Amino acid sequence: MNALRFFLEEGWASLRRNAAASVAAATALSAVLFVLLLFLLLSHNVLVLASRLEERKGLSVFLAPGVAPERVAEIEHQFRRFPEIESLRLIGKDEALRDVEADLNAEKLDEMLGGNPLPDAFLIRPIPEAMDAASLERLAREIEAYEGVEDVLYGERWVAALDRGLLVVRRGNLVVGLLAGLGIVLVLANTLRLLVLMRDDQLSVMQVIGATGAFLRAPFLAAGLILCLAGGLLSQLLLYAGFLASRGLMPGLRFLPVDWLLVFQGGVLAVGFVGSISTVEISLRRIERRGGGVGG
Amino acid sequence: MIRFEDVYKTYSSFKDDWAVAGLTLAIEPGEMVFLLGASGAGKTTVLKMVTLEERPSRGRVLVAGYDSDTIGRREIPQLRRRCGVVFQDFRLMRDKTIFENVAYCLRMTGVLDRTLITRAVSRVLHRVGLYGKRDRFPRELSGGEQQRAAISRALIHQPPILLADEPTGNLDAVTGKEILDILAQLHVSGTTIVIATHDENLAQRYATRTLTLQEGRIVEDMFLRPHGTEIY
């Protein structure tokens, strides 16, 4: 614990010694991370919207007019044995008519139309694994082949469009995440290289008087992590400020959940740790190689 | 304590351009050896090979039980802690006080207990007469005081060997004598001391032995007085 505190203090001291470069690095990091967070915020809201739409995914199976109740019960029994079907509900023609009447705010439509024209129907909700467009189409075709089934509707176009949209969002997240990771490493590499260069002379002395590699590296790793922590928190703060400011314009907008923010900050620290290790390693090896010149 | 066995060292890719050429020598515990020679004679290279800051191109160096041929990367810091090093330009950390400069050396060996650090640092600062200025920064001290601080840093691990590269090079004659008096006291208390200098007068006054280098070779090896004798 003492050692950790010591290295953090040393890391903080080296950042303070080069305050201008450190502030510039933290600002650049927060700018890169802000772009990533903005994309994550967009993704989060698209996913929330998508999950609402997902709830509406399902099949409406219309039965042919005049199918006997025994056959309806038989079909229901057979559908319940489908592994892809999570639940189904039979909406009889009378219930369907009542729904239509309620929607249209009308009464006794069957009398006006000379009878109830609506068929019996099943509303089927597939399991989550079978919610994609291809699985829904396969299931619809299979159901359509049953005797007594007249039509199956599942909104092919919007399901396919939703799937495509979600794929784009996920890929976009990956690309922006990778670019942000690269950005973190580049900013850290430049800053830490500068910090190492500023202490170049002292580091070579410390090597000669017996400092271990770990002792030399640790303060710079600490400095890298402090920068990442500052950059990450600052970008979150900026995003939250932006969110509050734009909430009036986009009332449905949701902020990122806490677990997303924690994973984000953890990811930034992890990338920062790896980036810092490699930068410090390269810079220190350069000092070691340069070592001593020809002396007297 | 220190042995060089037919050691060659080159910094260039040119053939026969040796900074040290075929050096064989043995320095015994308790000696106070002065390496003499003009600039470029190889004095600093010899000191750097003792701490393995520079590796021999050929031959081998044995220091305090470590062998340049077989030493592992992780053992090098341990070897270096057995050799205190004093530089001509002091090389203190500018942003740390004298106390912190010395304490830093202890911390890098994993000693983080404040009481232990205070006790050990105070001891070495008293030894070089700098305890009263422990809270000053290097820029607030004279050259001689900075060199004394550098000596106290070198002593913090109680090394059996102390290497000094032109320790009086940046100091006036009086201050230089003060520094060598401190080193001579350390020698009397049993530390093996190797000093690189071009000042033959100092060597005559303090050394138990002088080694004169020329173009990377020993051209003269003189024992001036039995080691361990009080010489100042």
mmCIF file with all atom_site columns, C-alpha atoms in Angstrom, chain A residues 2-3 5-6 10 17 199 201-202 204-212 215 217 285 288 291-296, chain B residues 11 40-45 48 53-54 73 77 80-81 85 87 91 93-96 104-105 107-108 112 114 153:
data_model
loop_
_atom_site.group_PDB
_atom_site.id
_atom_site.type_symbol
_atom_site.label_atom_id
_atom_site.label_alt_id
_atom_site.label_comp_id
_atom_site.label_asym_id
_atom_site.label_entity_id
_atom_site.label_seq_id
_atom_site.pdbx_PDB_ins_code
_atom_site.Cartn_x
_atom_site.Cartn_y
_atom_site.Cartn_z
_atom_site.occupancy
_atom_site.B_iso_or_equiv
_atom_site.pdbx_formal_charge
_atom_site.auth_seq_id
_atom_site.auth_comp_id
_atom_site.auth_asym_id
_atom_site.auth_atom_id
_atom_site.pdbx_PDB_model_num
ATOM 1  C CA . ASN A 1 2   ? 2.900  2.292  0.903   1.00 0.00 ? 2   ASN A CA 1
ATOM 2  C CA . ALA A 1 3   ? 4.561  1.454  -2.411  1.00 0.00 ? 3   ALA A CA 1
ATOM 3  C CA . ARG A 1 5   ? 1.050  5.548  -2.620  1.00 0.00 ? 5   ARG A CA 1
ATOM 4  C CA . PHE A 1 6   ? 4.694  6.349  -3.233  1.00 0.00 ? 6   PHE A CA 1
ATOM 5  C CA . GLU A 1 10  ? 5.848  10.242 -7.840  1.00 0.00 ? 10  GLU A CA 1
ATOM 6  C CA . ARG A 1 17  ? 6.575  19.241 -13.010 1.00 0.00 ? 17  ARG A CA 1
ATOM 7  C CA . ARG A 1 199 ? 13.872 13.101 -16.574 1.00 0.00 ? 199 ARG A CA 1
ATOM 8  C CA . ASP A 1 201 ? 19.377 12.499 -16.987 1.00 0.00 ? 201 ASP A CA 1
ATOM 9  C CA . GLN A 1 202 ? 17.939 11.507 -13.605 1.00 0.00 ? 202 GLN A CA 1
ATOM 10 C CA . SER A 1 204 ? 20.234 7.260  -16.166 1.00 0.00 ? 204 SER A CA 1
ATOM 11 C CA . VAL A 1 205 ? 21.667 8.195  -12.742 1.00 0.00 ? 205 VAL A CA 1
ATOM 12 C CA . MET A 1 206 ? 19.028 6.098  -11.001 1.00 0.00 ? 206 MET A CA 1
ATOM 13 C CA . GLN A 1 207 ? 19.898 3.151  -13.213 1.00 0.00 ? 207 GLN A CA 1
ATOM 14 C CA . VAL A 1 208 ? 23.572 3.483  -12.271 1.00 0.00 ? 208 VAL A CA 1
ATOM 15 C CA . ILE A 1 209 ? 22.891 3.712  -8.536  1.00 0.00 ? 209 ILE A CA 1
ATOM 16 C CA . GLY A 1 210 ? 20.880 0.512  -8.565  1.00 0.00 ? 210 GLY A CA 1
ATOM 17 C CA . ALA A 1 211 ? 17.235 1.273  -9.317  1.00 0.00 ? 211 ALA A CA 1
ATOM 18 C CA . THR A 1 212 ? 15.374 -1.736 -10.665 1.00 0.00 ? 212 THR A CA 1
ATOM 19 C CA . PHE A 1 215 ? 11.091 1.141  -9.818  1.00 0.00 ? 215 PHE A CA 1
ATOM 20 C CA . ARG A 1 217 ? 8.808  2.376  -14.728 1.00 0.00 ? 217 ARG A CA 1
ATOM 21 C CA . ARG A 1 285 ? 15.440 1.067  -23.333 1.00 0.00 ? 285 ARG A CA 1
ATOM 22 C CA . GLU A 1 288 ? 19.750 2.348  -21.498 1.00 0.00 ? 288 GLU A CA 1
ATOM 23 C CA . GLY A 1 291 ? 23.854 4.691  -21.680 1.00 0.00 ? 291 GLY A CA 1
ATOM 24 C CA . GLY A 1 292 ? 27.333 6.045  -21.432 1.00 0.00 ? 292 GLY A CA 1
ATOM 25 C CA . GLY A 1 293 ? 29.328 7.741  -24.047 1.00 0.00 ? 293 GLY A CA 1
ATOM 26 C CA . VAL A 1 294 ? 33.053 7.500  -24.362 1.00 0.00 ? 294 VAL A CA 1
ATOM 27 C CA . GLY A 1 295 ? 34.523 8.921  -21.208 1.00 0.00 ? 295 GLY A CA 1
ATOM 28 C CA . GLY A 1 296 ? 37.950 9.899  -20.058 1.00 0.00 ? 296 GLY A CA 1
ATOM 29 C CA . TYR B 2 11  ? 32.320 2.065  -28.804 1.00 0.00 ? 11  TYR B CA 1
ATOM 30 C CA . GLY B 2 40  ? 40.067 9.655  -23.476 1.00 0.00 ? 40  GLY B CA 1
ATOM 31 C CA . ALA B 2 41  ? 42.533 7.372  -21.689 1.00 0.00 ? 41  ALA B CA 1
ATOM 32 C CA . GLY B 2 42  ? 39.723 5.038  -20.630 1.00 0.00 ? 42  GLY B CA 1
ATOM 33 C CA . LYS B 2 43  ? 39.264 5.972  -16.954 1.00 0.00 ? 43  LYS B CA 1
ATOM 34 C CA . THR B 2 44  ? 35.500 6.547  -17.116 1.00 0.00 ? 44  THR B CA 1
ATOM 35 C CA . THR B 2 45  ? 35.031 3.437  -19.239 1.00 0.00 ? 45  THR B CA 1
ATOM 36 C CA . LYS B 2 48  ? 31.407 2.166  -16.054 1.00 0.00 ? 48  LYS B CA 1
ATOM 37 C CA . GLU B 2 53  ? 26.859 0.390  -17.207 1.00 0.00 ? 53  GLU B CA 1
ATOM 38 C CA . GLU B 2 54  ? 29.096 -0.654 -20.060 1.00 0.00 ? 54  GLU B CA 1
ATOM 39 C CA . ARG B 2 73  ? 19.618 -8.628 -16.001 1.00 0.00 ? 73  ARG B CA 1
ATOM 40 C CA . PRO B 2 77  ? 20.723 -3.418 -9.739  1.00 0.00 ? 77  PRO B CA 1
ATOM 41 C CA . ARG B 2 80  ? 25.149 -1.502 -8.483  1.00 0.00 ? 80  ARG B CA 1
ATOM 42 C CA . ARG B 2 81  ? 23.928 -1.142 -4.911  1.00 0.00 ? 81  ARG B CA 1
ATOM 43 C CA . VAL B 2 85  ? 28.915 6.078  -7.464  1.00 0.00 ? 85  VAL B CA 1
ATOM 44 C CA . PHE B 2 87  ? 29.883 11.849 -10.446 1.00 0.00 ? 87  PHE B CA 1
ATOM 45 C CA . ARG B 2 91  ? 23.712 14.571 -10.649 1.00 0.00 ? 91  ARG B CA 1
ATOM 46 C CA . MET B 2 93  ? 17.558 15.498 -8.486  1.00 0.00 ? 93  MET B CA 1
ATOM 47 C CA . ARG B 2 94  ? 16.875 19.204 -8.751  1.00 0.00 ? 94  ARG B CA 1
ATOM 48 C CA . ASP B 2 95  ? 13.283 19.050 -7.560  1.00 0.00 ? 95  ASP B CA 1
ATOM 49 C CA . LYS B 2 96  ? 14.039 17.128 -4.387  1.00 0.00 ? 96  LYS B CA 1
ATOM 50 C CA . TYR B 2 104 ? 15.027 8.124  -2.792  1.00 0.00 ? 104 TYR B CA 1
ATOM 51 C CA . CYS B 2 105 ? 17.880 5.614  -3.032  1.00 0.00 ? 105 CYS B CA 1
ATOM 52 C CA . ARG B 2 107 ? 12.981 3.785  -1.390  1.00 0.00 ? 107 ARG B CA 1
ATOM 53 C CA . MET B 2 108 ? 14.085 2.213  -4.626  1.00 0.00 ? 108 MET B CA 1
ATOM 54 C CA . LEU B 2 112 ? 9.339  2.713  2.667   1.00 0.00 ? 112 LEU B CA 1
ATOM 55 C CA . ARG B 2 114 ? 9.597  6.618  7.302   1.00 0.00 ? 114 ARG B CA 1
ATOM 56 C CA . ARG B 2 153 ? 23.627 9.237  -1.575  1.00 0.00 ? 153 ARG B CA 1
#
